[in-house]
Amino acid sequence: MLDEAVRALREWQRDDLPFQLHPGDLGWYRRFGPVATDEAIRTWRHDGRIVAVGLLDGADLLRFTIAPDARADEELARRLADDIGTPERGVLPAGTVYVESPRGTRFQELMFERGWQSDEPWTPLRRDLDAPVPDPDVHVEVIGHDHADVHASVVRASFEKSTFTEERWHAMATGSPYADARSLVAFHQGDAVAAITVWSAGPGRPGLIEPMGVHHDHRGKGFGKAITLAGTAALRELGSSSALVCTPSSNAGAVATYRAAGFEALPEVHDQRR
């Protein structure tokens, strides 16, 4: 299931489209293992072709996108809305739930018509990778299986509720999406201070940052900007056309860090909530 969904998502990534579910989102979720990842993926087909992909990112959130040439399709939109909005169909449970989907689709319009509401705003940010990326001015290493514990420990120290471990790093890195990904760690005076994982969708397509974090003992010193520059440079080496990231608009520090690393904020996006 994972490989097929990733192939479809790769084909759908374009710089002229709104922010959407990326192969890297599935790659990052692979930290929970192959069985859990396959169980979290939802696909819809038309004449045998995948036309929509969703990732159940937790019990109540479906992260979701539609093939670019099918986003105005009324029949597909109604089918998707029926499936996602009906708990008995096994996509989302009853009660309060959320859907993340790209702006401007007939599906999103239909969900609003059915009473779904906008939730908290998120800010997508983008940096074009036509030109070389400035040097991060910090020592950065690409992390492989031998030092997975270093990357995992920085991620845990960067996010209060993180459950990321060395074992989960290995689970992530053995998934097929990681063939076009890189994990990096920045060091200062021997300490691991910031970490990032970046995901390519193939040459000439947007790449994704997921996640980026700065160790709680080393914040406010520019290491977030530095590791972001290193990650975007890695995406450029992988052939990505741009680097993308999305963060809650309320996280002013994260937005400021990405802007400092040359990213431009795109129009805010909102999940839909029932």
PDB file of N, CA, C and O in Angstrom, residues 10 19 27 52 76 78 86 94 98 126 151 169 240:
ATOM      1  N   ARG A  10       4.016  11.309  -5.578  1.00  0.00           N
ATOM      2  CA  ARG A  10       5.154  11.897  -6.283  1.00  0.00           C
ATOM      3  C   ARG A  10       4.684  12.577  -7.569  1.00  0.00           C
ATOM      4  O   ARG A  10       5.102  13.695  -7.882  1.00  0.00           O
ATOM      5  N   PHE A  19      -0.379  23.764  -1.300  1.00  0.00           N
ATOM      6  CA  PHE A  19       0.272  22.816  -0.401  1.00  0.00           C
ATOM      7  C   PHE A  19      -0.622  21.595  -0.203  1.00  0.00           C
ATOM      8  O   PHE A  19      -1.820  21.714  -0.008  1.00  0.00           O
ATOM      9  N   GLY A  27       6.462   8.961   4.463  1.00  0.00           N
ATOM     10  CA  GLY A  27       7.765   8.490   4.888  1.00  0.00           C
ATOM     11  C   GLY A  27       8.020   8.744   6.364  1.00  0.00           C
ATOM     12  O   GLY A  27       8.566   7.886   7.070  1.00  0.00           O
ATOM     13  N   ALA A  52      -7.061   9.572  -5.248  1.00  0.00           N
ATOM     14  CA  ALA A  52      -7.003  10.288  -3.978  1.00  0.00           C
ATOM     15  C   ALA A  52      -6.244   9.419  -2.978  1.00  0.00           C
ATOM     16  O   ALA A  52      -6.341   8.190  -3.009  1.00  0.00           O
ATOM     17  N   LEU A  76     -16.544  12.379  -8.038  1.00  0.00           N
ATOM     18  CA  LEU A  76     -15.503  11.949  -7.110  1.00  0.00           C
ATOM     19  C   LEU A  76     -15.627  12.706  -5.789  1.00  0.00           C
ATOM     20  O   LEU A  76     -15.481  12.110  -4.706  1.00  0.00           O
ATOM     21  N   ARG A  78     -18.240  13.889  -4.319  1.00  0.00           N
ATOM     22  CA  ARG A  78     -19.343  13.355  -3.520  1.00  0.00           C
ATOM     23  C   ARG A  78     -19.004  11.977  -2.940  1.00  0.00           C
ATOM     24  O   ARG A  78     -19.340  11.672  -1.792  1.00  0.00           O
ATOM     25  N   THR A  86     -18.874   9.531   6.697  1.00  0.00           N
ATOM     26  CA  THR A  86     -19.722   8.458   7.229  1.00  0.00           C
ATOM     27  C   THR A  86     -18.876   7.506   8.063  1.00  0.00           C
ATOM     28  O   THR A  86     -18.090   6.724   7.512  1.00  0.00           O
ATOM     29  N   ALA A  94     -16.717   8.471  14.432  1.00  0.00           N
ATOM     30  CA  ALA A  94     -17.753   9.430  14.806  1.00  0.00           C
ATOM     31  C   ALA A  94     -17.151  10.476  15.741  1.00  0.00           C
ATOM     32  O   ALA A  94     -16.058  10.315  16.285  1.00  0.00           O
ATOM     33  N   TYR A  98     -11.085  15.802  11.911  1.00  0.00           N
ATOM     34  CA  TYR A  98     -10.462  16.845  11.106  1.00  0.00           C
ATOM     35  C   TYR A  98      -9.985  16.254   9.784  1.00  0.00           C
ATOM     36  O   TYR A  98      -9.552  15.103   9.716  1.00  0.00           O
ATOM     37  N   ARG A 126       7.641  28.256   1.498  1.00  0.00           N
ATOM     38  CA  ARG A 126       8.326  27.676   0.344  1.00  0.00           C
ATOM     39  C   ARG A 126       9.606  28.443   0.071  1.00  0.00           C
ATOM     40  O   ARG A 126       9.633  29.668   0.164  1.00  0.00           O
ATOM     41  N   HIS A 151      20.343  11.542  16.040  1.00  0.00           N
ATOM     42  CA  HIS A 151      19.226  12.259  15.415  1.00  0.00           C
ATOM     43  C   HIS A 151      17.964  12.134  16.263  1.00  0.00           C
ATOM     44  O   HIS A 151      17.268  13.123  16.526  1.00  0.00           O
ATOM     45  N   TRP A 169      13.584   5.618  14.253  1.00  0.00           N
ATOM     46  CA  TRP A 169      14.390   6.142  13.155  1.00  0.00           C
ATOM     47  C   TRP A 169      14.691   5.031  12.155  1.00  0.00           C
ATOM     48  O   TRP A 169      14.561   5.228  10.942  1.00  0.00           O
ATOM     49  N   SER A 240      15.447  18.602  -6.013  1.00  0.00           N
ATOM     50  CA  SER A 240      14.150  19.223  -5.745  1.00  0.00           C
ATOM     51  C   SER A 240      14.091  20.626  -6.339  1.00  0.00           C
ATOM     52  O   SER A 240      15.086  21.364  -6.346  1.00  0.00           O
TER      53      SER A 240
END
